[in-house]
mmCIF file of C-alpha atoms and ligand atoms in Angstrom:
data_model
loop_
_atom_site.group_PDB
_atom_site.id
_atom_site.type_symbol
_atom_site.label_atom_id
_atom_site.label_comp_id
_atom_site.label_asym_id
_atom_site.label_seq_id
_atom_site.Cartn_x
_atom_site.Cartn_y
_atom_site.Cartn_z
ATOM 1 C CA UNK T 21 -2.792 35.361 -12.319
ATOM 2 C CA UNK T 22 0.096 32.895 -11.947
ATOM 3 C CA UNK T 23 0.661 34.456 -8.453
ATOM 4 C CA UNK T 24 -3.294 33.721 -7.630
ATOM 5 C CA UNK T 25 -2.865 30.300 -8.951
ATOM 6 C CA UNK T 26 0.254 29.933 -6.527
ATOM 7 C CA UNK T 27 -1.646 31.393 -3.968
ATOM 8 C CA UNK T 28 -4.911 29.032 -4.267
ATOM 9 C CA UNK T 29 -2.293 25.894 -4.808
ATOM 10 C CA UNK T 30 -0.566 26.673 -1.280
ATOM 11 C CA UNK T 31 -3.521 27.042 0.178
ATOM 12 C CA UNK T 32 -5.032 23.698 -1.318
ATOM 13 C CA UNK T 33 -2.011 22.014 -0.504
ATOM 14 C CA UNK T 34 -2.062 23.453 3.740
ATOM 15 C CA UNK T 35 -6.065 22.785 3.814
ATOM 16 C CA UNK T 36 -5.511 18.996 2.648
ATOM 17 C CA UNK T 37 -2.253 18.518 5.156
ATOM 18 C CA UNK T 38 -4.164 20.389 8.144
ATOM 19 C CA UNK T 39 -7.133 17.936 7.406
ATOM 20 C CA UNK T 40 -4.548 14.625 7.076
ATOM 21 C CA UNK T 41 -5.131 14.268 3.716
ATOM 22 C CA UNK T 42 -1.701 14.140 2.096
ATOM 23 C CA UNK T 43 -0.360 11.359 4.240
ATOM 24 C CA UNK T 44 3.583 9.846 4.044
ATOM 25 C CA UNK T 45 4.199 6.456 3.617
ATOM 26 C CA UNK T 46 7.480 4.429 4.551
ATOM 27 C CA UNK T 47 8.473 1.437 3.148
ATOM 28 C CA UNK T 48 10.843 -0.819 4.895
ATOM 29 C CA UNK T 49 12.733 -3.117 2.906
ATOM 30 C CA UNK T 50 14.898 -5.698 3.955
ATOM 31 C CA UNK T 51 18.193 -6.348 1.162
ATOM 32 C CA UNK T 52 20.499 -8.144 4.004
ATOM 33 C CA UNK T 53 20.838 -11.871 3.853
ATOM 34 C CA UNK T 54 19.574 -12.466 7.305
ATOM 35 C CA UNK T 55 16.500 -11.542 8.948
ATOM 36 C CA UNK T 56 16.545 -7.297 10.280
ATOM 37 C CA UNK T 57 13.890 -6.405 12.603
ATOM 38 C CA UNK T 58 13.064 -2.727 12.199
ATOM 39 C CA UNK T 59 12.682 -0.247 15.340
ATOM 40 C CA UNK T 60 10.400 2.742 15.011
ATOM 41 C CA UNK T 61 10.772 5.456 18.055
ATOM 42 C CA UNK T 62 8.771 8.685 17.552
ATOM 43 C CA UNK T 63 10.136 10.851 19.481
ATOM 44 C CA UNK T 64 9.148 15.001 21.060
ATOM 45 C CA UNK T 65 4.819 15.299 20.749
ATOM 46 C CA UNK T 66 4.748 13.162 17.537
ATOM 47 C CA UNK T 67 1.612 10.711 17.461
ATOM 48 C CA UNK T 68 2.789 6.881 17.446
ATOM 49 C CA UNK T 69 3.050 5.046 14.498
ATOM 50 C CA UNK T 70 0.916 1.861 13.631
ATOM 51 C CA UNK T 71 3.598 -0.116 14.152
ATOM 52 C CA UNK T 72 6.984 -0.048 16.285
ATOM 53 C CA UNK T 73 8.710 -3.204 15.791
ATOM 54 C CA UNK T 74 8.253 -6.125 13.543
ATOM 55 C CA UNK T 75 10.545 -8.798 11.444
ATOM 56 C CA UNK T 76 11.818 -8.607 7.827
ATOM 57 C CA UNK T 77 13.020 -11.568 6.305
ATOM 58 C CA UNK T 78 15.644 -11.591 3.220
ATOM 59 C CA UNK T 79 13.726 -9.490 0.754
ATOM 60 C CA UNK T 80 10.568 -8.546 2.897
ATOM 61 C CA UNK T 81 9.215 -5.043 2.508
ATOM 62 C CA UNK T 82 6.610 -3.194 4.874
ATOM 63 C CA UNK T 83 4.723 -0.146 4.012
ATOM 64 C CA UNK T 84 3.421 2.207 7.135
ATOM 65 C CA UNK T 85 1.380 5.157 6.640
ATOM 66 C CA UNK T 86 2.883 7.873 8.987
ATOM 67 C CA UNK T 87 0.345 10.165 11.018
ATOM 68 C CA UNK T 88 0.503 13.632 10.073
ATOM 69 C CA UNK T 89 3.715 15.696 10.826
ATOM 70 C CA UNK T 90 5.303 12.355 12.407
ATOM 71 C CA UNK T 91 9.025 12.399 13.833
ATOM 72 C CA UNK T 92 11.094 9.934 14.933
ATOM 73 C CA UNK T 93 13.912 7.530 13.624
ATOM 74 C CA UNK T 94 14.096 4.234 12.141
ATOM 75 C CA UNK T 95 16.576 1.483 12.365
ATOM 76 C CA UNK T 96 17.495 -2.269 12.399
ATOM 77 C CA UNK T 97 18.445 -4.775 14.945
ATOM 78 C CA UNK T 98 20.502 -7.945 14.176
ATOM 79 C CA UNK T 99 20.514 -11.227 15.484
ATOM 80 C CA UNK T 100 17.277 -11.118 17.432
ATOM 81 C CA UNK T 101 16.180 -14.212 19.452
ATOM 82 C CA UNK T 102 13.507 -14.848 22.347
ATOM 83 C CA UNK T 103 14.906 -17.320 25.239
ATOM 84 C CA UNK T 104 13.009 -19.849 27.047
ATOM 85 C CA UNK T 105 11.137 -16.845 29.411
ATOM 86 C CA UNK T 106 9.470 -15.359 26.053
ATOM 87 C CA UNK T 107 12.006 -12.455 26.301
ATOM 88 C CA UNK T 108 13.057 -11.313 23.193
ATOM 89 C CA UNK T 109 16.231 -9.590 22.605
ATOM 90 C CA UNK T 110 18.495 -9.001 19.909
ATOM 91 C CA UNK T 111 22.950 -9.046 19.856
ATOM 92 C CA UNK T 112 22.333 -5.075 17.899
ATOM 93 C CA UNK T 113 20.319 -2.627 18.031
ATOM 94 C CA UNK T 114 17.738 -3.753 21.187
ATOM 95 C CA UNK T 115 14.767 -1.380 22.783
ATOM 96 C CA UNK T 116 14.790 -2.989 25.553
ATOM 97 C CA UNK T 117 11.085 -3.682 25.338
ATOM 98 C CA UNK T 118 11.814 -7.246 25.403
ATOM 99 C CA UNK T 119 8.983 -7.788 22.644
ATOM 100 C CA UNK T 120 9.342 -7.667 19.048
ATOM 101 C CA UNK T 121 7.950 -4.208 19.789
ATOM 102 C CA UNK T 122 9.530 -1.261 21.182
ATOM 103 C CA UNK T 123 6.393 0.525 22.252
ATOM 104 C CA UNK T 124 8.510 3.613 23.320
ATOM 105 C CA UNK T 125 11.987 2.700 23.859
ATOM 106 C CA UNK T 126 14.626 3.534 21.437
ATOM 107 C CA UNK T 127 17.702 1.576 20.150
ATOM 108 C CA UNK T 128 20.792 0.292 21.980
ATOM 109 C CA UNK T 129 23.523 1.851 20.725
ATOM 110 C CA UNK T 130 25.573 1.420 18.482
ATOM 111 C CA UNK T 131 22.474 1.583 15.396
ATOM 112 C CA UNK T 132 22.799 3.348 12.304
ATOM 113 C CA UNK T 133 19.510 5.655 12.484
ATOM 114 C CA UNK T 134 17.264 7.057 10.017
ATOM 115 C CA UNK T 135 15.653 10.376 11.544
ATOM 116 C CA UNK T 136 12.538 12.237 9.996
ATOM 117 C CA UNK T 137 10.611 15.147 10.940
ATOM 118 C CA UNK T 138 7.765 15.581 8.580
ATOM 119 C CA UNK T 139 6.355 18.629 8.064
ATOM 120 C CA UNK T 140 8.420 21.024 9.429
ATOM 121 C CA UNK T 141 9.255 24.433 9.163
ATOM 122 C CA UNK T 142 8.177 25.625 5.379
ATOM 123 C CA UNK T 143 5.876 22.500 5.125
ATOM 124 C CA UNK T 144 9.497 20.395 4.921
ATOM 125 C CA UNK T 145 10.124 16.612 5.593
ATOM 126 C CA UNK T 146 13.839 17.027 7.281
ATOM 127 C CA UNK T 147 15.541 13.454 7.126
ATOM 128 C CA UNK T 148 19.403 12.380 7.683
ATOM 129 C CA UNK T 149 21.221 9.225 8.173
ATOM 130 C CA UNK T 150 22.967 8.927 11.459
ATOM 131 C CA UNK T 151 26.377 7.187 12.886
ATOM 132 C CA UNK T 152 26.249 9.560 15.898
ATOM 133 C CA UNK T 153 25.287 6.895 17.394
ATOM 134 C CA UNK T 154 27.296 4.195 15.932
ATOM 135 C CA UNK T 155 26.990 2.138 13.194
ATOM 136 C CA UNK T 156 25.355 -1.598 13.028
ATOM 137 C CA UNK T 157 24.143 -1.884 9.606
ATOM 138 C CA UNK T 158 24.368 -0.449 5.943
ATOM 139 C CA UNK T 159 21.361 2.014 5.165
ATOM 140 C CA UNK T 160 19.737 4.132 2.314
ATOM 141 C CA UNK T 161 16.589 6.499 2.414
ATOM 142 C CA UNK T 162 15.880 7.518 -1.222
ATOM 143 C CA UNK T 163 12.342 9.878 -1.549
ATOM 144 C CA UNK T 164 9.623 9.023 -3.742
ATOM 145 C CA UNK T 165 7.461 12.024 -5.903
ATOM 146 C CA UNK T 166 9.258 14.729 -3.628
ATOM 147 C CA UNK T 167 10.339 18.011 -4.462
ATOM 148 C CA UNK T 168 13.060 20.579 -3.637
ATOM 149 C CA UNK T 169 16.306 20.627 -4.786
ATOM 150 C CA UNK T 170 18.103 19.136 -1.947
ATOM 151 C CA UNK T 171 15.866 15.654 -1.871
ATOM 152 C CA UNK T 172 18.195 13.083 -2.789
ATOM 153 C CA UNK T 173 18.676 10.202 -1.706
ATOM 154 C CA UNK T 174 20.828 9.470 1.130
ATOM 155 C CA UNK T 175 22.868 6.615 2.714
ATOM 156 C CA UNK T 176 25.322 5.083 4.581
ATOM 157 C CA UNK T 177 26.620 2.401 2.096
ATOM 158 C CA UNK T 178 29.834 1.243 3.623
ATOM 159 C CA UNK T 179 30.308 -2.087 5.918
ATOM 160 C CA UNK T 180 32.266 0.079 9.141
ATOM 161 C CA UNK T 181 32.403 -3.246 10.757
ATOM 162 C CA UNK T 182 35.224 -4.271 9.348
ATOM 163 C CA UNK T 183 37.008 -0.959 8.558
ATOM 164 C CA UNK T 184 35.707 0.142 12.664
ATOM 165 C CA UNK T 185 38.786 1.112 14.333
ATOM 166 C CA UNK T 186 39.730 -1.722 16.819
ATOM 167 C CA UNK T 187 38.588 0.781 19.920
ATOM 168 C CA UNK T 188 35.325 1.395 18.531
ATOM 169 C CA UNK T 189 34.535 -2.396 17.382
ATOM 170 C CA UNK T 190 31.670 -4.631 18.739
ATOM 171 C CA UNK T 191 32.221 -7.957 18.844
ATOM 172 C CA UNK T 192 29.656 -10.918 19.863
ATOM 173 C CA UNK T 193 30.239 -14.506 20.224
ATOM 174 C CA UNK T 194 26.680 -14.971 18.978
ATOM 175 C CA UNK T 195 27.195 -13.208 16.131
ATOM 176 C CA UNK T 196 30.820 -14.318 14.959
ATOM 177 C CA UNK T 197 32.895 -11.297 14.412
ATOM 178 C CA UNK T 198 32.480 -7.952 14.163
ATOM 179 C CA UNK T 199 28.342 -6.543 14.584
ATOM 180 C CA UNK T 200 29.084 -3.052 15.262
ATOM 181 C CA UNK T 201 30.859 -0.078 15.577
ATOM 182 C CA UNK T 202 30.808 2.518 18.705
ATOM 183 C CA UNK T 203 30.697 6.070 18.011
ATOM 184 C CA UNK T 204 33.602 7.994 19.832
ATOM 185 C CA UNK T 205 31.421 9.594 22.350
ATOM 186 C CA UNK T 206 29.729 6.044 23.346
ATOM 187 C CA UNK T 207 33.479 4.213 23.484
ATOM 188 C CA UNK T 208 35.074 7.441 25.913
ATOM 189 C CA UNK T 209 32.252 9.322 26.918
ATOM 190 C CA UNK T 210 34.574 12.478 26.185
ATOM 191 C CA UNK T 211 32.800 15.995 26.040
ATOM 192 C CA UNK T 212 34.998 16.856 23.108
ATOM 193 C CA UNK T 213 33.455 13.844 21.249
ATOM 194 C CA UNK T 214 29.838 14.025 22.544
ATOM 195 C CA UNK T 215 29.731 17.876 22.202
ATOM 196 C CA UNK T 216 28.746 18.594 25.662
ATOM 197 C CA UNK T 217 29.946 20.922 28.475
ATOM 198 C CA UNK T 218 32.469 23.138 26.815
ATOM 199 C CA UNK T 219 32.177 21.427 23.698
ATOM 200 C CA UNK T 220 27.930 21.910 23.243
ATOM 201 C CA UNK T 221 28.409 24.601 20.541
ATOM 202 C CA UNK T 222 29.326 24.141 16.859
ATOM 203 C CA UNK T 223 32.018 26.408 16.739
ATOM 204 C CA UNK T 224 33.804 24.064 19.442
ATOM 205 C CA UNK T 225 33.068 20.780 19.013
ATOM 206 C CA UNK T 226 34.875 20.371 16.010
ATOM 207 C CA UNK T 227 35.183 16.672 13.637
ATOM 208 C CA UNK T 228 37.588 13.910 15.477
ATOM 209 C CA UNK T 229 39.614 11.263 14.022
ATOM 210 C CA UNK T 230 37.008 9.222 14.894
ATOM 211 C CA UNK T 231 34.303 10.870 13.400
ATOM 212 C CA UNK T 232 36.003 11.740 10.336
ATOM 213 C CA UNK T 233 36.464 8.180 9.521
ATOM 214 C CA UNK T 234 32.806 7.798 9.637
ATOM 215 C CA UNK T 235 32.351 10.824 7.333
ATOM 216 C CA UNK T 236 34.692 9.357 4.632
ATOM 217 C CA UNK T 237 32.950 5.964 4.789
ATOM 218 C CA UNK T 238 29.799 7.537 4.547
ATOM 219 C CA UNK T 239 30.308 10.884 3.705
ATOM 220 C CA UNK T 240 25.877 12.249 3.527
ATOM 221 C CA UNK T 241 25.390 10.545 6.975
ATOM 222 C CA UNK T 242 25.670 12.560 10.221
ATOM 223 C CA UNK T 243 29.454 11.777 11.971
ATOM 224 C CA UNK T 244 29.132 13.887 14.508
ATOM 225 C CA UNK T 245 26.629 16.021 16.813
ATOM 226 C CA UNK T 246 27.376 19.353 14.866
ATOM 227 C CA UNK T 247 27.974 17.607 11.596
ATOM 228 C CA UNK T 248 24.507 19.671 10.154
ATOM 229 C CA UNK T 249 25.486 20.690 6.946
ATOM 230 C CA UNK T 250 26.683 17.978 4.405
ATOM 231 C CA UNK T 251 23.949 15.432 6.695
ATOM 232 C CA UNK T 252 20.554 17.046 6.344
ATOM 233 C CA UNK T 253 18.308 16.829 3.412
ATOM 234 C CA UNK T 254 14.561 17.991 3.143
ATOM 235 C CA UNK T 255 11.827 17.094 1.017
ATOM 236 C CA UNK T 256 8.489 18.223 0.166
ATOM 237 C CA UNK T 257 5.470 16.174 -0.510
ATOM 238 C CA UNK T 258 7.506 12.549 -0.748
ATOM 239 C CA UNK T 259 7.382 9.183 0.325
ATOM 240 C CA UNK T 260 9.887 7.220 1.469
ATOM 241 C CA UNK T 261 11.761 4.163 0.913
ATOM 242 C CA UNK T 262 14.112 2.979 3.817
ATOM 243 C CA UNK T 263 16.264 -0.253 2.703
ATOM 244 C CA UNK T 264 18.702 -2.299 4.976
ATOM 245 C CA UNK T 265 21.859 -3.336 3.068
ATOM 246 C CA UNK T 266 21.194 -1.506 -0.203
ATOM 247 C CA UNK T 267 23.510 -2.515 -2.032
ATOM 248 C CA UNK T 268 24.287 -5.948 -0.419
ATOM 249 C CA UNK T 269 22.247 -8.195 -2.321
ATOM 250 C CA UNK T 270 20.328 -6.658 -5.874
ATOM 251 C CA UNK T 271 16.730 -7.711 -5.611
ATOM 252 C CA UNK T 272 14.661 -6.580 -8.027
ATOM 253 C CA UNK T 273 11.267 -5.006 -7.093
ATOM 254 C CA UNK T 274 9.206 -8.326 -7.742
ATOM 255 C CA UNK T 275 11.382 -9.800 -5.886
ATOM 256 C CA UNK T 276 10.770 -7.881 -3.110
ATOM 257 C CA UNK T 277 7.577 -9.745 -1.382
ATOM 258 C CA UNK T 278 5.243 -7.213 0.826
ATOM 259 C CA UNK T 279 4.373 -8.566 4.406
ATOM 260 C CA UNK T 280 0.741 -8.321 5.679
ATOM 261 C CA UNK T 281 -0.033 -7.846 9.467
HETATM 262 C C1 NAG K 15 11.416 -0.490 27.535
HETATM 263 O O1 NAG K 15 10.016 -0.637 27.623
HETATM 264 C C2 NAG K 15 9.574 -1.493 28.640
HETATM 265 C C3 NAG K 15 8.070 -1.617 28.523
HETATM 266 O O2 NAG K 15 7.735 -2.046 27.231
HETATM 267 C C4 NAG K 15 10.033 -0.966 29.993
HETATM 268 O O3 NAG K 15 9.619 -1.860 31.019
HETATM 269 C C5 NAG K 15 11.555 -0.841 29.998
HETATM 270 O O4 NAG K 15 11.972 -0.265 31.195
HETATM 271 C C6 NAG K 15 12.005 0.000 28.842
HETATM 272 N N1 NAG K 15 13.451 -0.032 28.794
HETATM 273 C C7 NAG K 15 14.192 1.038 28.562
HETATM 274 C C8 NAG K 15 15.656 0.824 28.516
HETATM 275 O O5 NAG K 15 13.722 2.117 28.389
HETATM 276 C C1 NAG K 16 29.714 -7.090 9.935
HETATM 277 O O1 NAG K 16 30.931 -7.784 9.918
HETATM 278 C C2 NAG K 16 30.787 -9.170 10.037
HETATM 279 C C3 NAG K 16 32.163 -9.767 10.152
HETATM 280 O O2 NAG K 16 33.032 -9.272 9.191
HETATM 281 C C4 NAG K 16 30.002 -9.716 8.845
HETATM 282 O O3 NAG K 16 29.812 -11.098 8.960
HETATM 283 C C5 NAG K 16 28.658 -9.021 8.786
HETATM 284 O O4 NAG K 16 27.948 -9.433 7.655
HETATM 285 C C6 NAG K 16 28.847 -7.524 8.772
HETATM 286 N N1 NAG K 16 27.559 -6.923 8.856
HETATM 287 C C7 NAG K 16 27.191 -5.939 8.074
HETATM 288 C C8 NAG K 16 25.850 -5.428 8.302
HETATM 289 O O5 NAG K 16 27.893 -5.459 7.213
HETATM 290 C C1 NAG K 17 2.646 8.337 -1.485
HETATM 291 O O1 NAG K 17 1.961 7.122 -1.299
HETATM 292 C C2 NAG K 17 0.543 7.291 -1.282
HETATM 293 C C3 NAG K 17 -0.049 5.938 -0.909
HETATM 294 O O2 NAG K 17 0.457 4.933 -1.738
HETATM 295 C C4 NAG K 17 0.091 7.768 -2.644
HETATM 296 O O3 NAG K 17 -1.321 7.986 -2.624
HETATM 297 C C5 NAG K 17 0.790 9.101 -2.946
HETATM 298 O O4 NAG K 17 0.454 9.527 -4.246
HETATM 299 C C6 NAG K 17 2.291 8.923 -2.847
HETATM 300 N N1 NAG K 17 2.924 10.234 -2.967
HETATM 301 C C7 NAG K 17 3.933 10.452 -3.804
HETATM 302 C C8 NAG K 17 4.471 11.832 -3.806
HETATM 303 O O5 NAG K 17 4.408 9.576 -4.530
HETATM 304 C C1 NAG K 18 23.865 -13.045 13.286
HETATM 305 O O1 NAG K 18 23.888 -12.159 12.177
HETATM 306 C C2 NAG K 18 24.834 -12.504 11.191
HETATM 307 C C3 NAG K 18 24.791 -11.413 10.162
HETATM 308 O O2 NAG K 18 25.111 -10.207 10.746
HETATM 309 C C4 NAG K 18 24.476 -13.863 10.612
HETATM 310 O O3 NAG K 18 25.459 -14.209 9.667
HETATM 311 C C5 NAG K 18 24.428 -14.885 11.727
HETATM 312 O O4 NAG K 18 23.969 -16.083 11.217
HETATM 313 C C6 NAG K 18 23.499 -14.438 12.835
HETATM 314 N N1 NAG K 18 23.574 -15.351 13.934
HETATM 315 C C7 NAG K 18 22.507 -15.693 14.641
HETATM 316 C C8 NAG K 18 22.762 -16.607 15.779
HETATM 317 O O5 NAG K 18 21.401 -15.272 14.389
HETATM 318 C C1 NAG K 19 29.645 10.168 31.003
HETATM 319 O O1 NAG K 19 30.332 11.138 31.756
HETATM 320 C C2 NAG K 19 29.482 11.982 32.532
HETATM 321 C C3 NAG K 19 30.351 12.995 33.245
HETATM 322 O O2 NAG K 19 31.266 13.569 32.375
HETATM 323 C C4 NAG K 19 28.708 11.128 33.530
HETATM 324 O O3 NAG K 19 27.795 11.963 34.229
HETATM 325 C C5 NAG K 19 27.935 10.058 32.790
HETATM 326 O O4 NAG K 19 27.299 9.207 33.717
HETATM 327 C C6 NAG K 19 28.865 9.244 31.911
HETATM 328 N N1 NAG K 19 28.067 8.313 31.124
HETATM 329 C C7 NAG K 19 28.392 7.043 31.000
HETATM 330 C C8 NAG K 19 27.486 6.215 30.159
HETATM 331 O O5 NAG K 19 29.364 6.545 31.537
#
């Protein structure tokens, strides 16, 4: 009987995704003390989202309803400005678009990422943190009403601006000081750091110095290309909540003022 139940549940539960039913929602929230302007790239046959760039001042939050087995990544650009032409670019993070929105194009590295694949094998929202690209600003992902046992939340906490290792650091006049931080494969373009050519397996491209300060900044996010097992995390049936500098400023949820478009 309890199997039956099970049985009718599951099925419930794939009629209602297969018909778009059970829909995932992001919110974006914006903890730094300046303005972040979030860039959404889906990415393989995923649909678009609603939405693929926008601004979020101090304390903003957005909420986007993802299509149905969306993937793609999220992250945040700094210092964004339009010159006299209209073009609109920004010192981290830039798509390239030269609009607010990316429509397509990804982020200049170096960008922390946030990467999602919802719905995927087992009915499974995969999601990870990411410095394999560099590092530009702090960033947590923490799942809403999901289930499984490895759904927590996960982030990248640490300022590795400062602690960057002076090879690896991005600097910008516009920007006084340090904005970013280069992965190693970015700064040398070295197979043994990118995991390409004799490196492209797991079992030879191994954790560098450089990535393994990463990993003990921010020891859940991804440091590396093969770096699969402490960085992935899956959830089922959850929404997510994406914030830019977590823990830089405490805001407390009525503080946190939703933006309308
Ligand atoms: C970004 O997108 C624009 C169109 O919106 C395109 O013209 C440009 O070539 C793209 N840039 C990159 C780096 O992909
Ligand atoms: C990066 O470092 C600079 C200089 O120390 C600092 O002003 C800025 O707030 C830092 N950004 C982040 C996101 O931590
Ligand atoms: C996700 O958000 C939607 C829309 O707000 C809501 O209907 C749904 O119950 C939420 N799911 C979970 C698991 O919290
Ligand atoms: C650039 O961003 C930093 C925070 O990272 C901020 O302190 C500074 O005011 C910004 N500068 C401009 C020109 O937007
Ligand atoms: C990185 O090196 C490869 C050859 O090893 C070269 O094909 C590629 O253009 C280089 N990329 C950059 C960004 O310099």
């Amino acid at each position: 009987m309890a199997q039956l139940t099970a049985l009718l549940v599951s099925l419930l539960t794939l009629v209602l995704s297969i018909s778009g039913v059970i829909s995932t929602t992001f919110t974006i929230i914006n903890k730094c003390e300046y303005t972040v302007w979030p860039g959404i790239l889906s990415i393989g046959r995923s649909p678009a989202m609603s939405t693929t760039g926008f601004a979020l001042q101090n304390g903003e939050s957005m909420t986007i309803t993802a299509p149905t087995s969306w993937a793609g990544r999220f992250w945040g650009r700094t210092n964004c400005s339009q010159d006299s032409t209209g073009k609109f670019s920004c010192v981290t993070g830039d798509c390239g678009s030269g609009k607010i929105e990316c429509s397509g194009n990804g982020s200049a590295m170096p960008a922390t990422l946030a990467e999602f694949t919802l719905g995927g094998a087992g009915g499974f929202d995969f999601f990870d943190v990411s410095l394999v690209d560099g590092y530009n600003l702090p960033m947590k992902v923490v799942p809403e009403g999901g289930t499984d046992q490895n759904c927590p939340s996960v982030g990248c906490l640490a300022d590795l601006n400062d602690s960057c290792p002076s090879e690896l650091k991005v600097t910008s006049a516009d920007a006084d000081g340090n904005v970013a931080c280069k992965s190693a494969c970015m700064a040398f373009n070295q197979s043994k750091y990118c995991c390409t050519g004799a490196y492209s397996f797991p079992s030879t491209c191994k954790p560098s110095r450089y990535s393994q300060i990463f990993k003990s900044a921010c020891p859940q996010a991804y440091s590396y290309a093969y770096d699969d097992k402490t960085s992935t995390f899956s959830c089922a049936s959850a929404n997510y909540t994406i914030s830019f500098c977590p823990t830089r400023k405490f805001l407390t949820p009525d503080r946190i003022t939703p933006i309308r478009r």
